[in-house]
mmCIF file of C-alpha atoms in Angstrom:
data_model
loop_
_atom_site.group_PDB
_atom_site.id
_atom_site.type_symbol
_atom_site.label_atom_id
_atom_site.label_comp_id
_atom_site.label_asym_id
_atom_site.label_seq_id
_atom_site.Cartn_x
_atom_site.Cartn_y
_atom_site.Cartn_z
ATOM 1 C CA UNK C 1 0.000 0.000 0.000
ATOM 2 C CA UNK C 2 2.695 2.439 0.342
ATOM 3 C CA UNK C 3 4.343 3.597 -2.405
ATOM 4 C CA UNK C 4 7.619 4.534 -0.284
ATOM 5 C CA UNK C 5 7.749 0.886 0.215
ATOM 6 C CA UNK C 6 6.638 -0.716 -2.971
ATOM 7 C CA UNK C 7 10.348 -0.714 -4.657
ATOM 8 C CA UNK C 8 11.576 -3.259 -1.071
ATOM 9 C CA UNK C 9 9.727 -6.160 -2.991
ATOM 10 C CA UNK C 10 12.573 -7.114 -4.727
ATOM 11 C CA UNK C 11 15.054 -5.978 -2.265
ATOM 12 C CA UNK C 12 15.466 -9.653 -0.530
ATOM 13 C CA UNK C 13 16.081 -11.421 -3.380
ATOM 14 C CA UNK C 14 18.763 -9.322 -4.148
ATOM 15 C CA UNK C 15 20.275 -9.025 -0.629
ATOM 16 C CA UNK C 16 20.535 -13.158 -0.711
ATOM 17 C CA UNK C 17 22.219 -12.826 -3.969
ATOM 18 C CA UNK C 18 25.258 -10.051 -2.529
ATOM 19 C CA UNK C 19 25.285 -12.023 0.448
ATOM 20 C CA UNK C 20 26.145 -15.257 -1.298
ATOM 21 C CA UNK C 21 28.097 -13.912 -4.360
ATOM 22 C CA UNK C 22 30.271 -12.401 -1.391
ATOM 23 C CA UNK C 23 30.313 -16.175 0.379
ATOM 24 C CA UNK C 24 26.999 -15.196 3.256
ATOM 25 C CA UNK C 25 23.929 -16.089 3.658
ATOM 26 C CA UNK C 26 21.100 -13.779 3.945
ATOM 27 C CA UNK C 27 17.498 -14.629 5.338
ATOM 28 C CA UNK C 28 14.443 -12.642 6.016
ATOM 29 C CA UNK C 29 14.227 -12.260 9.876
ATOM 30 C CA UNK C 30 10.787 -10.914 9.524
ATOM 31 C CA UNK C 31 8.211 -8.468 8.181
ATOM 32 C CA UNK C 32 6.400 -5.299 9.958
ATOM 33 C CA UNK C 33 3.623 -3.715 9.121
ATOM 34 C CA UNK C 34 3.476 -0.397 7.829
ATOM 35 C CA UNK C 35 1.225 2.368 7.628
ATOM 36 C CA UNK C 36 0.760 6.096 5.265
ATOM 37 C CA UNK C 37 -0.831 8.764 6.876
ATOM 38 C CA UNK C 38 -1.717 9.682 3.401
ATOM 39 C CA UNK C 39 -3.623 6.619 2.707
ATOM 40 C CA UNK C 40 -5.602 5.938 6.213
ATOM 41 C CA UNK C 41 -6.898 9.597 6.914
ATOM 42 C CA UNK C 42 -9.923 9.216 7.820
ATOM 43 C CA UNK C 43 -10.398 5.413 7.478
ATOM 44 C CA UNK C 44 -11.181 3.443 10.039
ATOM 45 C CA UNK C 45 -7.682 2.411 12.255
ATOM 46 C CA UNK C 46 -5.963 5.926 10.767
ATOM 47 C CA UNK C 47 -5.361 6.592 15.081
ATOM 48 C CA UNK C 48 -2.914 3.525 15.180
ATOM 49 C CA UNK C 49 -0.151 5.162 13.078
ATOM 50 C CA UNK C 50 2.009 6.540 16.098
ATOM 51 C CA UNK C 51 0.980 2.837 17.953
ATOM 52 C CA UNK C 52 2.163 0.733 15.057
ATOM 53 C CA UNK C 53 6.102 1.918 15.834
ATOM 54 C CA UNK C 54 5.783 -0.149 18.928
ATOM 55 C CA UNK C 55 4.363 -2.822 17.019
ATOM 56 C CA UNK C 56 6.925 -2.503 14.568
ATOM 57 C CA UNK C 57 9.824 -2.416 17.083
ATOM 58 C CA UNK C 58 8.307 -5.681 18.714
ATOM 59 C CA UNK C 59 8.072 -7.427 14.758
ATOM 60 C CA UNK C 60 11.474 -6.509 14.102
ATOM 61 C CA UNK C 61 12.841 -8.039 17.217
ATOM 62 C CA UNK C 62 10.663 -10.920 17.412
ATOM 63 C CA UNK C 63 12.310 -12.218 13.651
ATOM 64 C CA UNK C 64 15.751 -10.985 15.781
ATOM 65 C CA UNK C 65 15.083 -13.082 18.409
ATOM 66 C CA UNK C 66 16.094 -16.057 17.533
ATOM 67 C CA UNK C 67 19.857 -15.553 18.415
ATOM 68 C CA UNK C 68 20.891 -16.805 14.876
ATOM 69 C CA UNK C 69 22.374 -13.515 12.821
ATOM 70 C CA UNK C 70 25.656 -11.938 12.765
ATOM 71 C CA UNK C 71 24.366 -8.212 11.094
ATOM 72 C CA UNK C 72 20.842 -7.124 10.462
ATOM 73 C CA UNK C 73 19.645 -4.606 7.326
ATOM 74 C CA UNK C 74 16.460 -2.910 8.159
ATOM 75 C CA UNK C 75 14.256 -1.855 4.910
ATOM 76 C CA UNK C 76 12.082 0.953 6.054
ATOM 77 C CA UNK C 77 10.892 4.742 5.302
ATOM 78 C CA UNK C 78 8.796 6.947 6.808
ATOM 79 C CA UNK C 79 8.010 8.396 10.402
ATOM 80 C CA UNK C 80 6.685 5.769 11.677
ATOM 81 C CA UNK C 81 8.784 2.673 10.659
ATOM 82 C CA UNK C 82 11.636 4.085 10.589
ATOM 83 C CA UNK C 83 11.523 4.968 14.443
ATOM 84 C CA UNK C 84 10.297 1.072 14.781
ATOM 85 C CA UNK C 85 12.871 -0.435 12.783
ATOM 86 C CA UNK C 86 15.426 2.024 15.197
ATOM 87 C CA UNK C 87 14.230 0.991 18.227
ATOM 88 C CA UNK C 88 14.739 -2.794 17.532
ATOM 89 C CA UNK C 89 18.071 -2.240 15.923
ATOM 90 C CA UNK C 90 18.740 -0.392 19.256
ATOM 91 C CA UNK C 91 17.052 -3.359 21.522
ATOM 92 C CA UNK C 92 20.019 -5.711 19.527
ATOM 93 C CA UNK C 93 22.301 -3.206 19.416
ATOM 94 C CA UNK C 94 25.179 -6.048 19.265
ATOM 95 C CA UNK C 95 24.694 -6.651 15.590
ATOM 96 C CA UNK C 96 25.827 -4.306 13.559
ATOM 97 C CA UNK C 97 23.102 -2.784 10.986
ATOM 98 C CA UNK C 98 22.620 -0.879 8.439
ATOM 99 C CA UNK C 99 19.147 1.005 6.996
ATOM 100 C CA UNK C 100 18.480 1.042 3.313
ATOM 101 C CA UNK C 101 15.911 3.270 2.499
ATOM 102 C CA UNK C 102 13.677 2.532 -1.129
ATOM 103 C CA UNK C 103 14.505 5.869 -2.830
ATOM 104 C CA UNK C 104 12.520 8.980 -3.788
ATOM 105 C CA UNK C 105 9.374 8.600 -5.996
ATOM 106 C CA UNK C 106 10.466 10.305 -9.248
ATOM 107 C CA UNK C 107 9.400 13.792 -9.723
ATOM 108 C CA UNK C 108 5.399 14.354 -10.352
ATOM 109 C CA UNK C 109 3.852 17.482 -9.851
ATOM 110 C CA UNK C 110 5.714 20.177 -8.740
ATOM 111 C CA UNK C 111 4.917 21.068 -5.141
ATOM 112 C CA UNK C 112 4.071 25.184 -5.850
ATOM 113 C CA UNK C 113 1.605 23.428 -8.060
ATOM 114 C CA UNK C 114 -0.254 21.036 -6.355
ATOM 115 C CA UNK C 115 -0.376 23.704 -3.121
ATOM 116 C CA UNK C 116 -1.703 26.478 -5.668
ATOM 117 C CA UNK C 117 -4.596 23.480 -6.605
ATOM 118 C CA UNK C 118 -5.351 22.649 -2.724
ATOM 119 C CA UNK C 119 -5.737 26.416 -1.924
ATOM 120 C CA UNK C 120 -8.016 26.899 -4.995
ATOM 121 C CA UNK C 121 -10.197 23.471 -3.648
ATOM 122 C CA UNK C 122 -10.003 25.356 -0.440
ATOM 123 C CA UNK C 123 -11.562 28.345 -1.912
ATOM 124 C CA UNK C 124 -14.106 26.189 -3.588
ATOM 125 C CA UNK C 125 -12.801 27.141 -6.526
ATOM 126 C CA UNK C 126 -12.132 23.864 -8.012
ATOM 127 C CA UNK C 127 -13.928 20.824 -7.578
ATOM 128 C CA UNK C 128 -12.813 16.954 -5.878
ATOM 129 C CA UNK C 129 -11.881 15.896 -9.050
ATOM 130 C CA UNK C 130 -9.448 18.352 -10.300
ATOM 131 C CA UNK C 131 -8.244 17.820 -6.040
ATOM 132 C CA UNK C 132 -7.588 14.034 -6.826
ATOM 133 C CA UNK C 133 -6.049 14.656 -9.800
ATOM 134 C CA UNK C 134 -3.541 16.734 -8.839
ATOM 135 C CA UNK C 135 -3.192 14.255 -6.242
ATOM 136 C CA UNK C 136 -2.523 11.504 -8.135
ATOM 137 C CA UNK C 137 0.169 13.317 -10.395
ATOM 138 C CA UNK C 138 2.053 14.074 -7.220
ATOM 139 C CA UNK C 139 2.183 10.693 -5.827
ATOM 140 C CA UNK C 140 2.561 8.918 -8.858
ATOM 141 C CA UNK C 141 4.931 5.880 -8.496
ATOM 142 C CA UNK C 142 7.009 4.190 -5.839
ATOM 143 C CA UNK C 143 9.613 5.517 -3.939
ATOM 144 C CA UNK C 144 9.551 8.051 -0.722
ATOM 145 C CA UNK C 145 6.920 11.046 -1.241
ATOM 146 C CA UNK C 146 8.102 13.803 -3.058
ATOM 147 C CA UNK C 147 7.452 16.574 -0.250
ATOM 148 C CA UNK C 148 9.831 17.100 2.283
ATOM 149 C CA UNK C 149 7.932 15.800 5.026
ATOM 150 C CA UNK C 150 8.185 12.690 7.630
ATOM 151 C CA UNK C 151 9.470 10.178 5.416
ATOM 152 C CA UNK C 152 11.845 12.556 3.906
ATOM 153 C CA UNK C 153 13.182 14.052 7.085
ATOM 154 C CA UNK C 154 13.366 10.346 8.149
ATOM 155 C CA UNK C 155 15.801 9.360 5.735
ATOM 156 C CA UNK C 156 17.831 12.414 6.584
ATOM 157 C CA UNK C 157 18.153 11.502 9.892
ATOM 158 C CA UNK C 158 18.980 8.031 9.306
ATOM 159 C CA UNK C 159 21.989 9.750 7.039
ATOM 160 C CA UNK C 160 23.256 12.045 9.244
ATOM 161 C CA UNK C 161 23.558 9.407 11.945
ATOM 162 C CA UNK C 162 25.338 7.209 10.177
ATOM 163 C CA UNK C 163 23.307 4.401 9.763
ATOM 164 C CA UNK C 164 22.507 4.850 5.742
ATOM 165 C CA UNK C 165 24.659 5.003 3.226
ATOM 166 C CA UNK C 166 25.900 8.929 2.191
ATOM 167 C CA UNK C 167 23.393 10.377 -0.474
ATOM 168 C CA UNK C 168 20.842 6.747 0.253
#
């Protein structure tokens, strides 16, 4: 469902293949859920966002648990996983880790733009439809949204701290 997260799909297959071209072995500890503000406002559940980190922490270091890895590479984006995914890489702190974020969503919609279109809708100057599809050229493919907002600042974070890759 999230489109910061879509381009991970493949990502395990191609971790296994590193790992073993470079003589390892790689295995999915486990999966978390995840969450987009942007796609549960104002569905029913949309107030679990901030509760799924601790769900996500607990995921992450239940497939950790097992006592069995020598590293750990968390796939994650956005403002809530992220924060998950850190506090369970904190909980096993002993194995080193690294975050890989997906990568940004190419560039839709310019962001002058689309606000210019949500201040007209505001107005009721334009109607849902012209709303939605300014929308959906915004947020048009995978990758982390093309704002600078959670997800964004996220990844930054992640960055400066040393635990992604410079310019990831």
């Amino acid at each position: 469902m999230l489109s910061a997260h879509q381009p991970f799909e493949t990502y395990p297959a191609l971790i296994r293949e590193a790992a073993h071209e470079a003589g390892g072995v790689a295995q999915v500890a486990g999966g978390v859920p995840a969450m987009c503000d942007g796609v549960t406002q104002g569905q029913p559940g949309m107030e679990l966002s901030l509760f799924s980190r601790d769900v996500i922490a607990m995921a992450a270091g239940i497939g950790l648990s097992h006592n069995m890895f020598d590293a750990a590479v968390y796939l994650g984006v956005c403002d809530k996983i992220v924060p998950g995914l850190a506090i369970a890489a904190l909980t096993f702190g002993h194995l080193p880790a690294v975050f890989i974020p997906a990568g940004p969503m190419t560039t839709g919609l310019p962001n002058d733009e689309k606000a210019k279109v949500r201040q007209l809708f505001a107005e009721g100057k334009v109607g849902p439809d012209e709303l939605l599809e300014a929308e959906s050229k915004s947020y048009h493919g995978p990758g982390t949204c093309t704002f600078y907002g959670t997800a964004n600042s996220n990844q930054m974070l992640m960055e400066i701290m040393g635990f992604h890759l410079p310019g990831a």
